[in-house]
Coordinates of N, CA and C in Angstrom, one line a residue:
X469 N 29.6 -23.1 -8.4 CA 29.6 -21.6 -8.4 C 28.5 -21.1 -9.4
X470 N 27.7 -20.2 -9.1 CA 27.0 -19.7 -9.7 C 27.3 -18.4 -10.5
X471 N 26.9 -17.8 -11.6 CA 27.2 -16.8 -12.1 C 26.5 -16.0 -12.3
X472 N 26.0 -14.4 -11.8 CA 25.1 -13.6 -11.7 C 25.5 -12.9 -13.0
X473 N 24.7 -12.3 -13.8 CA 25.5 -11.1 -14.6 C 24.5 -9.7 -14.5
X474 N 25.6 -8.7 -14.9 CA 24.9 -7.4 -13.9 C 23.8 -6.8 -14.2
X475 N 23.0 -7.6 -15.2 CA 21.4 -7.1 -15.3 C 20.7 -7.8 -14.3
X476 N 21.2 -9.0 -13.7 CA 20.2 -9.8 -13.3 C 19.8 -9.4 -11.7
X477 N 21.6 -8.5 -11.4 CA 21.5 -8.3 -10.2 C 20.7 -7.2 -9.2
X478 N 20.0 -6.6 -10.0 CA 18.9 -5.4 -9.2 C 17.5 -6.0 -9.8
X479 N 17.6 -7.3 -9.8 CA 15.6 -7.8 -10.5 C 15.1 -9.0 -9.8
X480 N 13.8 -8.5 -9.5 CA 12.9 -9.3 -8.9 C 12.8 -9.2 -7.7
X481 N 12.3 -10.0 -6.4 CA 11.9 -9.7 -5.0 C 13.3 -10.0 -4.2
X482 N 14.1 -10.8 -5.2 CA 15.2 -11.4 -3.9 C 15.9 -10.7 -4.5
X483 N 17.7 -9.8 -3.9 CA 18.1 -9.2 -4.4 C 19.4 -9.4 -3.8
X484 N 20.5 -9.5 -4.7 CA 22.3 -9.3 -4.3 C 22.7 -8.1 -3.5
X485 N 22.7 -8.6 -2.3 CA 23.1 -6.6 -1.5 C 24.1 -7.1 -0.9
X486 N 25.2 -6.1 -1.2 CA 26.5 -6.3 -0.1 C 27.5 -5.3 -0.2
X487 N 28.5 -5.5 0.4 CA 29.6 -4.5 -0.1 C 30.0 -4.0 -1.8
X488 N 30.0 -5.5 -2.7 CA 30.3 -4.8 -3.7 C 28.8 -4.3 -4.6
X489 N 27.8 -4.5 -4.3 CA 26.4 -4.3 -5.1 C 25.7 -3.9 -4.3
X490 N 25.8 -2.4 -3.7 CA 25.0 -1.4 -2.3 C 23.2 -1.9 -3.2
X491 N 22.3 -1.4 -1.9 CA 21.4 -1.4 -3.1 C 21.0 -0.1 -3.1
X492 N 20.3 0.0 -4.3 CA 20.0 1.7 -5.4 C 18.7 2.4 -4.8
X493 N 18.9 3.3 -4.5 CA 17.8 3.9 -4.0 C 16.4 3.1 -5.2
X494 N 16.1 3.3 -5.9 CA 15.2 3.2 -6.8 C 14.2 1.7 -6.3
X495 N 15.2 0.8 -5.7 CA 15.3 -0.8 -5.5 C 14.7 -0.6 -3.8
X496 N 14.3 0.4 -3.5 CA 13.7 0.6 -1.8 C 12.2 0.7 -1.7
X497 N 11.2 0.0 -1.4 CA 9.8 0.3 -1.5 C 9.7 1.2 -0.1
X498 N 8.6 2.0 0.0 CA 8.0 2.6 0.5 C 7.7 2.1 1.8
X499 N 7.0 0.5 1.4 CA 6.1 0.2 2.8 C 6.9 -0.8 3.3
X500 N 8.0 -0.6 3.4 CA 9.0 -1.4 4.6 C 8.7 -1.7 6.1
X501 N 9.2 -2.6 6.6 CA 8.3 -2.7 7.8 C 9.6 -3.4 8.9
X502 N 8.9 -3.7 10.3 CA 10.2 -4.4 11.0 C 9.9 -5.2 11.5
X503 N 10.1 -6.7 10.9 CA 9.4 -8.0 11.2 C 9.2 -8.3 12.7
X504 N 10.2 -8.0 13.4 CA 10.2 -7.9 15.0 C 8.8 -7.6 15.0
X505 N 8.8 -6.2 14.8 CA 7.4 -5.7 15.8 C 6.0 -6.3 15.0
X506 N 5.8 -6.5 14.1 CA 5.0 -7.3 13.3 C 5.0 -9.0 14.1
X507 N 4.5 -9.6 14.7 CA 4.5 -11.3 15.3 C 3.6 -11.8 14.3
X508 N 2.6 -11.2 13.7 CA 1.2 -12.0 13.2 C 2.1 -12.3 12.2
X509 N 3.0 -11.7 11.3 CA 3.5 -11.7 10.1 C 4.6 -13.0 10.1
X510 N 5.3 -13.6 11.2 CA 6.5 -14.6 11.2 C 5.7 -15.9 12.1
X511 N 4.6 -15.9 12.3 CA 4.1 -16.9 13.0 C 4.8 -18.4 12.5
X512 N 5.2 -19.3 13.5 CA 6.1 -20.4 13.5 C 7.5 -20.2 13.4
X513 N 8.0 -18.9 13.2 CA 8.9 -18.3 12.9 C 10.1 -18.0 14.0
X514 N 11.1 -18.0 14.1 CA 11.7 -16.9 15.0 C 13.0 -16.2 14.1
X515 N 13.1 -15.1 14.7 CA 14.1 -14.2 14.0 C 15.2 -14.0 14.9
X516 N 16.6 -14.5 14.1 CA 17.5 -14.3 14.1 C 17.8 -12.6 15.0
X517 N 17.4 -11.7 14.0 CA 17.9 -10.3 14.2 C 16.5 -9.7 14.2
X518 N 16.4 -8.6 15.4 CA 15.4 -7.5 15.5 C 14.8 -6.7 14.6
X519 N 16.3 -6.9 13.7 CA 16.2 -5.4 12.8 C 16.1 -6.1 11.4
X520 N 15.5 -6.9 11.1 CA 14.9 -7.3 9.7 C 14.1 -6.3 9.2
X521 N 14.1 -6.2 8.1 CA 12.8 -5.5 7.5 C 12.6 -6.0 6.0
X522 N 11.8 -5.9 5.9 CA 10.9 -6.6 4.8 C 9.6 -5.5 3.9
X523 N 9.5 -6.0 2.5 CA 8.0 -5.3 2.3 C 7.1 -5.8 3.0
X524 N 6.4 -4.7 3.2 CA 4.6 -5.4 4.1 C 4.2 -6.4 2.6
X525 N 4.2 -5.7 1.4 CA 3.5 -6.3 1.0 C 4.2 -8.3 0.3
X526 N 5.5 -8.1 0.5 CA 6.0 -9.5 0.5 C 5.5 -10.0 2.0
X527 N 5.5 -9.3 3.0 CA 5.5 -10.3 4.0 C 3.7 -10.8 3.7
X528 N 2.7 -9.9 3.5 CA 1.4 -10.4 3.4 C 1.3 -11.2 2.2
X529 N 2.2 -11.4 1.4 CA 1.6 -12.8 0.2 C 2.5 -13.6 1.2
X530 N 3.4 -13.8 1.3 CA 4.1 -14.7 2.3 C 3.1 -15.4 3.5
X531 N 2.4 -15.0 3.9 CA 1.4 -15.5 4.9 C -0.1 -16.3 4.6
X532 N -0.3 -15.9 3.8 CA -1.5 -16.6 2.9 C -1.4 -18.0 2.6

């Protein structure tokens, strides 16, 4: 079992989101995107769900 403690849980790129830890408006970037319609971005890829979204700008270091 791992132990999170509650600073750790709103920091960095990967983030705890669920029923008991919604995420905070503040924790939403701007340039969100929806991996579906994006294909250049998941190449080798297949997705699960349509409705993914991601930063553009995580998914563009992600591809390099």
């Amino acid at each position: 079992m791992i132990n999170v403690t509650k600073d750790q849980i709103y920091q960095g790129n990967l983030l705890l989101i669920n029923k008991k830890y919604p995420v905070h408006q503040e924790g939403v970037v701007s340039d969100m995107i929806n991996l579906f319609q994006h294909k250049e971005l998941v190449k080798g890829y297949r997705l699960k769900e349509i409705t993914i979204r991601l930063s553009r700008g995580l998914a563009d270091q992600a591809t390099i």
